Coordinates of C-alpha atoms and ligand atoms in Angstrom, one line a residue:
M841 CA -131.7 -81.4 39.3
S842 CA -128.8 -79.1 40.0
Y843 CA -126.0 -78.3 37.3
P844 CA -122.7 -76.9 37.9
I845 CA -122.7 -73.2 38.4
I846 CA -121.0 -70.4 36.1
I847 CA -121.1 -66.9 37.3
L848 CA -120.6 -63.9 35.1
H849 CA -119.0 -60.8 35.4
K850 CA -121.1 -57.6 36.6
G851 CA -122.8 -56.4 33.1
K852 CA -122.3 -59.4 31.1
E853 CA -125.6 -60.6 32.2
T854 CA -127.1 -58.1 29.4
S855 CA -126.5 -60.2 26.0
L856 CA -128.3 -63.0 27.9
Q857 CA -131.3 -61.0 29.2
R858 CA -131.7 -60.1 25.4
F859 CA -131.9 -63.8 24.6
H860 CA -128.2 -63.7 22.9
P861 CA -127.5 -67.8 22.8
W862 CA -124.0 -67.4 23.4
V863 CA -121.3 -66.4 26.2
F864 CA -118.1 -65.8 25.5
S865 CA -115.2 -67.3 27.8
G866 CA -114.3 -63.4 28.9
A867 CA -117.6 -63.0 30.3
I868 CA -117.0 -65.7 32.9
K869 CA -116.3 -64.6 36.7
L870 CA -116.1 -67.9 38.4
K871 CA -116.5 -71.5 37.0
P872 CA -115.8 -74.9 38.9
D873 CA -112.5 -76.2 38.5
N874 CA -113.5 -79.6 37.4
L875 CA -115.8 -78.1 34.6
I876 CA -115.6 -80.6 31.6
D877 CA -116.3 -79.9 28.0
G878 CA -120.1 -80.8 27.0
E879 CA -121.7 -80.2 30.6
I880 CA -124.5 -78.8 31.2
V881 CA -124.3 -75.5 33.5
S882 CA -126.4 -72.9 35.1
I883 CA -125.4 -69.6 34.7
Y884 CA -125.8 -66.7 36.9
S885 CA -125.4 -63.2 37.2
H886 CA -122.7 -61.3 39.5
N887 CA -125.6 -60.6 41.9
N888 CA -126.9 -64.3 41.8
I889 CA -130.0 -64.2 39.6
F890 CA -130.4 -66.8 37.5
L891 CA -130.2 -66.4 33.7
A892 CA -129.8 -69.5 31.6
T893 CA -129.0 -72.8 31.0
G894 CA -126.3 -74.3 28.5
F895 CA -123.6 -76.5 27.2
Y896 CA -120.3 -75.6 28.4
S897 CA -117.1 -75.7 26.2
N898 CA -113.4 -75.3 26.4
G899 CA -113.4 -72.4 23.6
S900 CA -113.8 -68.6 23.3
I901 CA -117.9 -69.5 23.0
A902 CA -117.8 -70.9 26.3
I903 CA -121.6 -71.5 26.8
R904 CA -124.4 -72.2 24.5
I905 CA -127.7 -71.3 25.8
I906 CA -130.3 -74.1 25.6
S907 CA -132.7 -72.9 28.0
F908 CA -133.4 -68.9 29.4
I909 CA -135.9 -70.6 32.3
E910 CA -134.4 -72.9 35.0
T911 CA -135.4 -76.5 33.6
E912 CA -134.1 -79.9 33.7
I913 CA -132.4 -81.2 30.8
N914 CA -134.1 -84.7 30.1
L915 CA -136.3 -86.4 27.6
N916 CA -139.1 -83.9 28.1
F917 CA -137.1 -80.9 27.3
W918 CA -136.0 -82.3 23.9
I919 CA -139.3 -83.4 23.2
Q920 CA -140.9 -80.0 23.6
K921 CA -137.5 -78.6 21.5
I922 CA -138.3 -81.0 18.3
N923 CA -142.3 -80.5 18.8
N924 CA -141.9 -76.9 18.3
A925 CA -139.6 -76.9 15.6
Y926 CA -141.7 -79.7 13.7
I927 CA -145.2 -77.7 14.4
Y928 CA -143.5 -75.2 13.2
R929 CA -142.5 -76.1 10.0
Q930 CA -145.9 -78.2 9.7
Q931 CA -148.0 -74.7 10.3
L932 CA -146.2 -73.3 7.5
G933 CA -146.6 -76.1 5.2
I934 CA -143.0 -76.8 4.5
L935 CA -143.6 -80.4 4.4
N936 CA -146.3 -81.1 1.9
N937 CA -147.6 -83.3 -1.1
T938 CA -144.8 -82.1 -3.3
T939 CA -142.2 -81.7 -0.5
N940 CA -140.8 -84.2 1.9
V941 CA -137.4 -83.0 2.4
C942 CA -136.5 -80.1 4.8
R943 CA -134.3 -78.9 7.8
L944 CA -136.2 -80.0 10.7
F945 CA -133.7 -78.4 13.3
F946 CA -131.6 -75.3 12.8
G947 CA -129.5 -74.7 15.7
E948 CA -130.1 -71.5 17.4
G949 CA -132.9 -70.7 15.0
D950 CA -134.5 -73.3 16.9
G951 CA -133.5 -72.8 20.3
V952 CA -130.5 -75.3 20.7
P953 CA -127.2 -74.1 19.1
G954 CA -125.0 -76.9 17.5
L955 CA -128.0 -79.1 16.8
I956 CA -128.5 -79.7 13.2
I957 CA -131.1 -82.1 11.8
D958 CA -132.2 -82.8 8.3
Y959 CA -135.3 -84.6 7.3
Y960 CA -135.4 -86.8 4.1
N961 CA -138.8 -88.3 3.7
G962 CA -138.8 -90.1 7.1
H963 CA -134.7 -90.2 7.5
C964 CA -133.1 -88.1 9.6
V965 CA -129.5 -87.0 9.6
L966 CA -128.2 -85.3 13.0
Q967 CA -125.0 -83.4 12.9
A968 CA -123.9 -81.9 16.4
H969 CA -121.5 -79.4 16.3
T970 CA -120.4 -79.5 19.8
L971 CA -119.9 -82.2 22.7
G972 CA -122.7 -81.1 24.6
V973 CA -125.2 -81.9 21.9
Y974 CA -123.3 -85.0 20.8
L975 CA -123.6 -86.4 24.4
Q976 CA -127.7 -85.9 24.2
K977 CA -127.8 -87.7 20.9
Q978 CA -129.7 -90.8 22.5
T979 CA -132.2 -88.7 24.3
I980 CA -132.9 -86.6 20.8
V981 CA -133.6 -89.9 19.2
E982 CA -136.0 -90.8 21.7
A983 CA -137.5 -87.2 21.2
L984 CA -137.8 -87.4 17.5
K985 CA -139.6 -91.0 18.2
H986 CA -141.9 -89.3 19.9
V987 CA -142.8 -86.5 18.2
L988 CA -142.5 -87.8 14.6
K989 CA -144.2 -91.4 15.3
N990 CA -144.4 -93.1 12.0
N991 CA -143.0 -90.5 9.8
L992 CA -139.6 -91.6 11.4
I993 CA -137.5 -94.6 9.5
S994 CA -134.2 -94.0 10.7
V995 CA -131.7 -91.2 12.4
Y996 CA -128.4 -91.3 11.4
D997 CA -125.8 -89.6 13.4
K998 CA -123.2 -87.6 11.1
S999 CA -121.3 -85.6 13.5
K1000 CA -117.7 -86.9 13.0
E1001 CA -117.4 -84.0 10.4
T1002 CA -119.2 -81.2 12.8
L1003 CA -117.7 -81.8 15.9
P1004 CA -114.3 -80.0 16.8
K1005 CA -111.4 -82.0 15.2
N1006 CA -110.1 -83.0 18.8
Q1007 CA -113.6 -84.7 20.2
S1008 CA -114.3 -86.1 16.4
E1009 CA -111.0 -88.2 16.0
T1010 CA -112.3 -91.3 17.8
I1011 CA -116.1 -90.9 16.8
N1012 CA -118.0 -92.6 13.6
N1013 CA -120.8 -91.8 12.0
S1014 CA -123.7 -94.5 12.3
F1015 CA -127.4 -95.0 12.3
L1016 CA -128.8 -94.3 16.0
F1017 CA -132.1 -95.8 15.1
G1018 CA -133.6 -97.8 12.5
A1019 CA -131.7 -98.0 9.0
L1020 CA -131.8 -97.3 5.3
D1021 CA -132.4 -100.1 3.0
E1022 CA -133.0 -99.0 -0.4
E1023 CA -132.0 -96.0 -2.2
L1024 CA -133.1 -93.1 -1.1
V1025 CA -135.4 -90.8 -3.5
V1026 CA -137.2 -87.6 -1.9
K1027 CA -139.4 -84.9 -3.5
E1028 CA -138.8 -80.9 -3.1
N1029 CA -141.6 -79.1 -5.2
N1030 CA -142.2 -82.3 -7.2
Y1031 CA -138.8 -82.5 -8.7
S1032 CA -137.0 -86.1 -7.2
F1033 CA -134.0 -86.0 -6.0
A1034 CA -131.5 -89.4 -5.3
I1035 CA -130.1 -88.5 -1.6
D1036 CA -126.6 -90.1 -0.3
F1037 CA -126.3 -88.7 3.1
I1038 CA -124.0 -91.1 4.3
N1039 CA -120.9 -90.3 1.3
G1040 CA -122.6 -86.8 0.2
Q1041 CA -121.0 -83.3 1.2
K1042 CA -123.0 -81.8 4.4
T1043 CA -126.1 -83.8 5.2
G1044 CA -126.5 -84.8 1.3
F1045 CA -128.5 -82.2 -0.5
F1046 CA -128.6 -78.3 0.1
I1047 CA -132.0 -77.8 1.5
D1048 CA -131.8 -74.3 2.0
Q1049 CA -132.0 -73.5 -1.6
R1050 CA -135.4 -74.9 -2.2
D1051 CA -137.4 -71.6 -2.5
N1052 CA -134.9 -70.0 -4.9
R1053 CA -134.5 -73.0 -7.1
K1054 CA -138.5 -72.5 -7.4
L1055 CA -137.8 -68.8 -8.2
L1056 CA -135.2 -70.1 -10.9
T1057 CA -137.8 -72.0 -13.4
K1058 CA -139.8 -68.6 -13.9
Y1059 CA -136.7 -67.4 -15.5
C1060 CA -135.6 -70.2 -17.6
Q1061 CA -138.1 -70.9 -20.5
S1062 CA -136.5 -71.3 -23.8
K1063 CA -133.2 -70.1 -22.1
K1064 CA -129.6 -71.6 -22.1
V1065 CA -128.6 -72.1 -18.4
L1066 CA -125.4 -72.3 -16.7
N1067 CA -125.3 -74.0 -13.2
T1068 CA -121.9 -73.6 -11.5
F1069 CA -120.8 -75.3 -8.1
A1070 CA -123.8 -77.6 -9.3
Y1071 CA -123.4 -80.3 -6.5
T1072 CA -125.9 -82.4 -7.0
G1073 CA -127.8 -80.8 -9.6
G1074 CA -130.4 -79.1 -7.5
F1075 CA -130.8 -75.8 -9.7
S1076 CA -130.0 -77.8 -12.9
V1077 CA -133.0 -80.1 -12.5
Y1078 CA -135.4 -77.0 -11.8
A1079 CA -133.9 -75.3 -14.7
A1080 CA -133.9 -78.0 -17.2
K1081 CA -137.4 -78.3 -16.6
N1082 CA -138.1 -75.0 -18.8
A1083 CA -135.1 -74.4 -20.3
I1084 CA -133.7 -74.9 -24.1
E1085 CA -130.0 -76.4 -22.8
V1086 CA -128.5 -76.7 -19.2
H1087 CA -124.9 -77.1 -18.3
S1088 CA -123.8 -78.0 -14.7
V1089 CA -120.2 -77.5 -13.6
D1090 CA -118.4 -78.9 -10.4
V1091 CA -115.1 -79.8 -9.6
S1092 CA -116.1 -83.1 -8.0
A1093 CA -116.8 -85.7 -10.0
T1094 CA -118.7 -87.6 -7.3
A1095 CA -120.9 -84.7 -7.4
I1096 CA -121.5 -84.5 -11.1
K1097 CA -122.2 -88.0 -10.7
L1098 CA -125.1 -87.3 -8.3
A1099 CA -126.2 -84.5 -10.5
N1100 CA -126.1 -86.8 -13.5
K1101 CA -128.3 -88.8 -11.7
N1102 CA -131.0 -86.6 -10.9
V1103 CA -131.3 -85.1 -14.2
E1104 CA -131.9 -88.9 -15.0
I1105 CA -134.4 -89.7 -12.6
N1106 CA -136.5 -86.7 -13.7
K1107 CA -136.5 -87.6 -17.2
L1108 CA -134.3 -84.7 -18.4
T1109 CA -132.3 -84.8 -21.7
N1110 CA -131.0 -81.0 -22.4
H1111 CA -128.4 -81.3 -19.9
T1112 CA -124.7 -81.9 -20.1
S1113 CA -122.1 -81.7 -17.0
F1114 CA -118.7 -80.7 -16.7
V1115 CA -116.3 -81.9 -14.0
A1116 CA -114.2 -78.6 -14.1
D1117 CA -113.2 -75.6 -11.8
T1118 CA -115.9 -72.9 -12.2
F1119 CA -113.1 -70.2 -12.8
D1120 CA -111.6 -72.4 -15.5
F1121 CA -114.7 -73.0 -17.4
I1122 CA -115.9 -69.6 -17.6
K1123 CA -112.7 -67.9 -18.2
D1124 CA -112.8 -68.2 -21.9
K1125 CA -116.3 -68.0 -22.8
K1126 CA -118.2 -65.4 -24.1
N1127 CA -121.7 -64.4 -25.0
E1128 CA -123.2 -68.2 -24.6
Y1129 CA -125.7 -68.2 -21.6
D1130 CA -129.1 -66.5 -20.7
V1131 CA -129.1 -67.5 -17.2
I1132 CA -126.1 -68.3 -15.1
I1133 CA -126.1 -69.4 -11.6
L1134 CA -123.3 -68.8 -8.9
D1135 CA -123.8 -70.8 -5.7
P1136 CA -120.2 -71.3 -4.8
P1137 CA -118.9 -73.0 -1.1
A1138 CA -118.6 -70.4 1.7
F1139 CA -115.7 -68.5 0.3
A1140 CA -115.2 -67.3 4.2
K1141 CA -115.5 -69.7 6.8
N1142 CA -114.3 -67.0 9.6
L1143 CA -113.5 -63.0 10.1
K1144 CA -110.0 -63.5 9.1
S1145 CA -110.5 -64.9 5.5
K1146 CA -113.6 -62.4 4.9
H1147 CA -111.3 -59.8 2.9
N1148 CA -110.0 -62.5 0.6
A1149 CA -113.7 -64.1 0.4
V1150 CA -114.9 -60.7 -1.0
I1151 CA -112.3 -60.5 -3.6
G1152 CA -113.3 -64.1 -4.4
Y1153 CA -117.1 -63.1 -4.9
K1154 CA -116.2 -60.0 -6.7
K1155 CA -114.1 -61.6 -9.1
L1156 CA -116.5 -64.5 -10.0
N1157 CA -119.4 -62.3 -10.6
A1158 CA -117.6 -59.6 -12.6
M1159 CA -116.6 -62.9 -14.7
A1160 CA -120.1 -64.4 -14.9
L1161 CA -121.6 -60.6 -15.7
K1162 CA -119.1 -60.7 -18.5
L1163 CA -120.2 -63.8 -20.0
I1164 CA -123.7 -63.3 -19.5
K1165 CA -125.7 -62.6 -23.1
P1166 CA -127.5 -59.3 -23.3
N1167 CA -130.9 -59.3 -21.2
G1168 CA -129.7 -62.2 -19.6
I1169 CA -130.0 -63.2 -15.7
L1170 CA -127.9 -63.9 -13.0
F1171 CA -128.6 -65.9 -9.8
T1172 CA -125.7 -65.0 -7.4
F1173 CA -125.2 -66.2 -3.9
S1174 CA -123.1 -66.2 -0.9
C1175 CA -123.7 -68.5 2.1
S1176 CA -120.8 -67.2 4.4
G1177 CA -122.1 -65.9 7.5
V1178 CA -119.3 -63.5 8.0
V1179 CA -120.2 -61.7 4.4
D1180 CA -123.5 -59.8 5.7
K1181 CA -126.1 -58.7 3.2
N1182 CA -125.0 -54.9 2.6
L1183 CA -121.2 -56.4 2.2
F1184 CA -122.8 -58.9 -0.2
Y1185 CA -124.4 -56.5 -2.2
N1186 CA -121.7 -53.9 -2.3
T1187 CA -119.3 -56.6 -4.0
I1188 CA -121.8 -57.5 -6.4
I1189 CA -122.5 -53.8 -7.5
S1190 CA -118.6 -53.4 -7.5
A1191 CA -118.6 -56.5 -9.9
S1192 CA -121.2 -55.0 -12.2
I1193 CA -119.3 -52.0 -12.5
E1194 CA -116.2 -53.9 -13.2
A1195 CA -117.8 -55.8 -15.8
K1196 CA -119.1 -52.5 -17.5
R1197 CA -122.7 -54.3 -17.7
N1198 CA -126.1 -52.4 -16.5
V1199 CA -128.0 -54.6 -14.1
K1200 CA -131.2 -54.3 -12.6
L1201 CA -131.9 -55.8 -9.4
L1202 CA -134.7 -58.4 -9.5
H1203 CA -134.9 -59.9 -6.2
Y1204 CA -132.8 -60.5 -2.8
L1205 CA -132.9 -64.0 -1.8
Y1206 CA -132.4 -65.4 1.6
Q1207 CA -132.4 -68.5 3.3
P1208 CA -136.1 -70.0 3.4
P1209 CA -137.9 -70.4 6.6
D1210 CA -136.7 -74.2 8.0
H1211 CA -133.3 -72.3 8.3
P1212 CA -135.1 -69.5 10.8
V1213 CA -133.4 -66.5 11.5
I1214 CA -134.4 -65.3 15.1
P1215 CA -133.9 -61.5 15.6
Y1216 CA -132.0 -62.4 19.1
F1217 CA -129.4 -63.9 16.8
P1218 CA -128.9 -62.4 13.7
E1219 CA -125.5 -64.4 13.4
G1220 CA -127.9 -67.2 12.1
E1221 CA -128.7 -65.2 8.8
Y1222 CA -126.3 -66.7 6.4
L1223 CA -127.5 -67.6 2.9
K1224 CA -128.2 -64.3 0.7
G1225 CA -128.6 -64.1 -3.1
M1226 CA -129.3 -61.4 -5.6
V1227 CA -131.2 -61.8 -8.8
L1228 CA -129.9 -59.6 -11.5
W1229 CA -130.9 -58.3 -14.9
V1230 CA -128.0 -58.1 -16.8
E1231 CA -128.8 -55.7 -20.2
Ligands
SAH334 N1 -125.8 -75.1 -5.5 C1 -125.6 -76.5 -5.5 C2 -125.0 -76.4 -3.6 C3 -123.4 -75.7 -4.0 S1 -122.2 -76.5 -3.0 C4 -126.8 -77.0 -4.5 O1 -127.9 -76.2 -4.9 O2 -127.0 -78.0 -4.1 C5 -120.9 -76.0 -3.7 C6 -120.3 -77.0 -4.7 O3 -119.2 -76.3 -5.5 C7 -120.1 -78.2 -4.3 O4 -120.2 -79.6 -4.9 C8 -118.4 -78.5 -4.5 O5 -117.5 -79.5 -5.1 C9 -118.3 -77.1 -5.6 N2 -117.2 -76.7 -5.6 C10 -115.8 -75.7 -5.0 N3 -115.1 -75.3 -5.7 C11 -115.4 -75.1 -6.8 C12 -114.9 -74.7 -8.2 N4 -113.8 -73.8 -7.9 N5 -115.4 -75.0 -9.3 C13 -116.5 -75.5 -9.3 N6 -117.1 -76.5 -8.4 C14 -116.5 -76.1 -7.1

C-alpha cells in the first residue's frame, strides 16, 4: 500500500530521527496538492530516505507520526498498538483486584498522537483529537475487541469535544460497540466511583490522580480537609476514609451532585459539599483546615495564556497557604502542559514567600504510568504536583 508522499526540507529530518512525533508545516518542502485533512501520509527526507508514516492535518502541526517504520495502517497495525498499551498496563499491575479503571491509551505516550482511550471496567471511552484518528475509529474498535476479548463490553466515541471545532460540528458522540445498560460504578484502589462518561467532563473521571489520591490518605488521619476543584470527589472520598471532616468545593452543581453520590456509595458521613468558586470560598476563611487540596483545571491551555496562568496559580496557592492551619499539609497541582515543573515549583515557592509561611517539600508528584511520558516527547508531561508541610 502506498500513501501520499510528503518531502521535508533539508535538515528537517533530524527531529523524526530522534523519534519526536510531530512535523510542523514549515518543515514541508513538497506535498500533493489534493491532500486532505486526516489522510495517512509517508514522509521522506529531502534526499528521499523514508522517515515515518503519519496523519496529515491542515494546521501548524501538519503531521502526527504513528509509525517510524514503513508499514500498512490496517487492523494488524492497530492490534499491535493497542496490545502493546494493554500489556504495558497489565505488566505494571495497574488493573488489578482493587482497580478496574485506567487510561488504556495515552496519545503520543503510547505511539499514536491524538488517540485517548479510557477503560472503565469493560467500557472504553475513545476520544480522537485529530481527524486522522477519528477516521480510523471502526478499525480501532475491532482492534480493542481483539485485544480485550471478554474484558470489553462497550466502546463509546466521545470525540465531539476533542476534535477541532470545524470538524466536530456535524458529528455526534455515540456507542461504536455494545452499550451501557446500568449505572456504572468502578473501583479505584478499592474506593467506588459512579461514572457518567456520557454527560461528565472529559471522559467522566480524572484517572490521572489515582496515585496522588492514595498518597493523600496517609496525611488525613484525624484531620479537617478541604478539597477544592473537587469534581466527582476523587480526593474527597479518599480523604474522608481517615479524616474527621472533609469539605468539597466545586463551581459546578452537577459535579458536586456526583461528588455527593460518590461519598454516599462509599458510606462516608463526614463530608459536606459546597457549590462555589474556590477563590470566593477561601478568601474569608482563616485557620480552619489541616489539609488543603488544590487541583484546578488547566489555567493555561496554550503558550499565550502561560503568564496569566502563573499569576493565577500563585494567587490561588498563596491564598490556600495563608488559610492552612499551623503544621498543615498542602497538596497542589497543575495540569497545564505549558507550565513545566520548574516553573510550577518556582510559582509555588513564590506563593509561599507571599503567604509568609515556612514550608517543607514532602513530595513531587507526577502523572501515573498509564499516562506514560516518553523521553522523545517531553511535551507529554502535563500533570505535576507538590506536597508541602506548612509550619
Ligand atoms: N480534582 C478533581 C479534578 C478537577 S477538574 C478530581 O480528582 O477528579 C477541575 C474542576 O474544577 C471541575 O470540576 C470544574 O467544575 C472545577 N472548577 C473550575 N473552576 C472553578 C472555580 N473557580 N472554583 C471551583 N471549582 C472550579
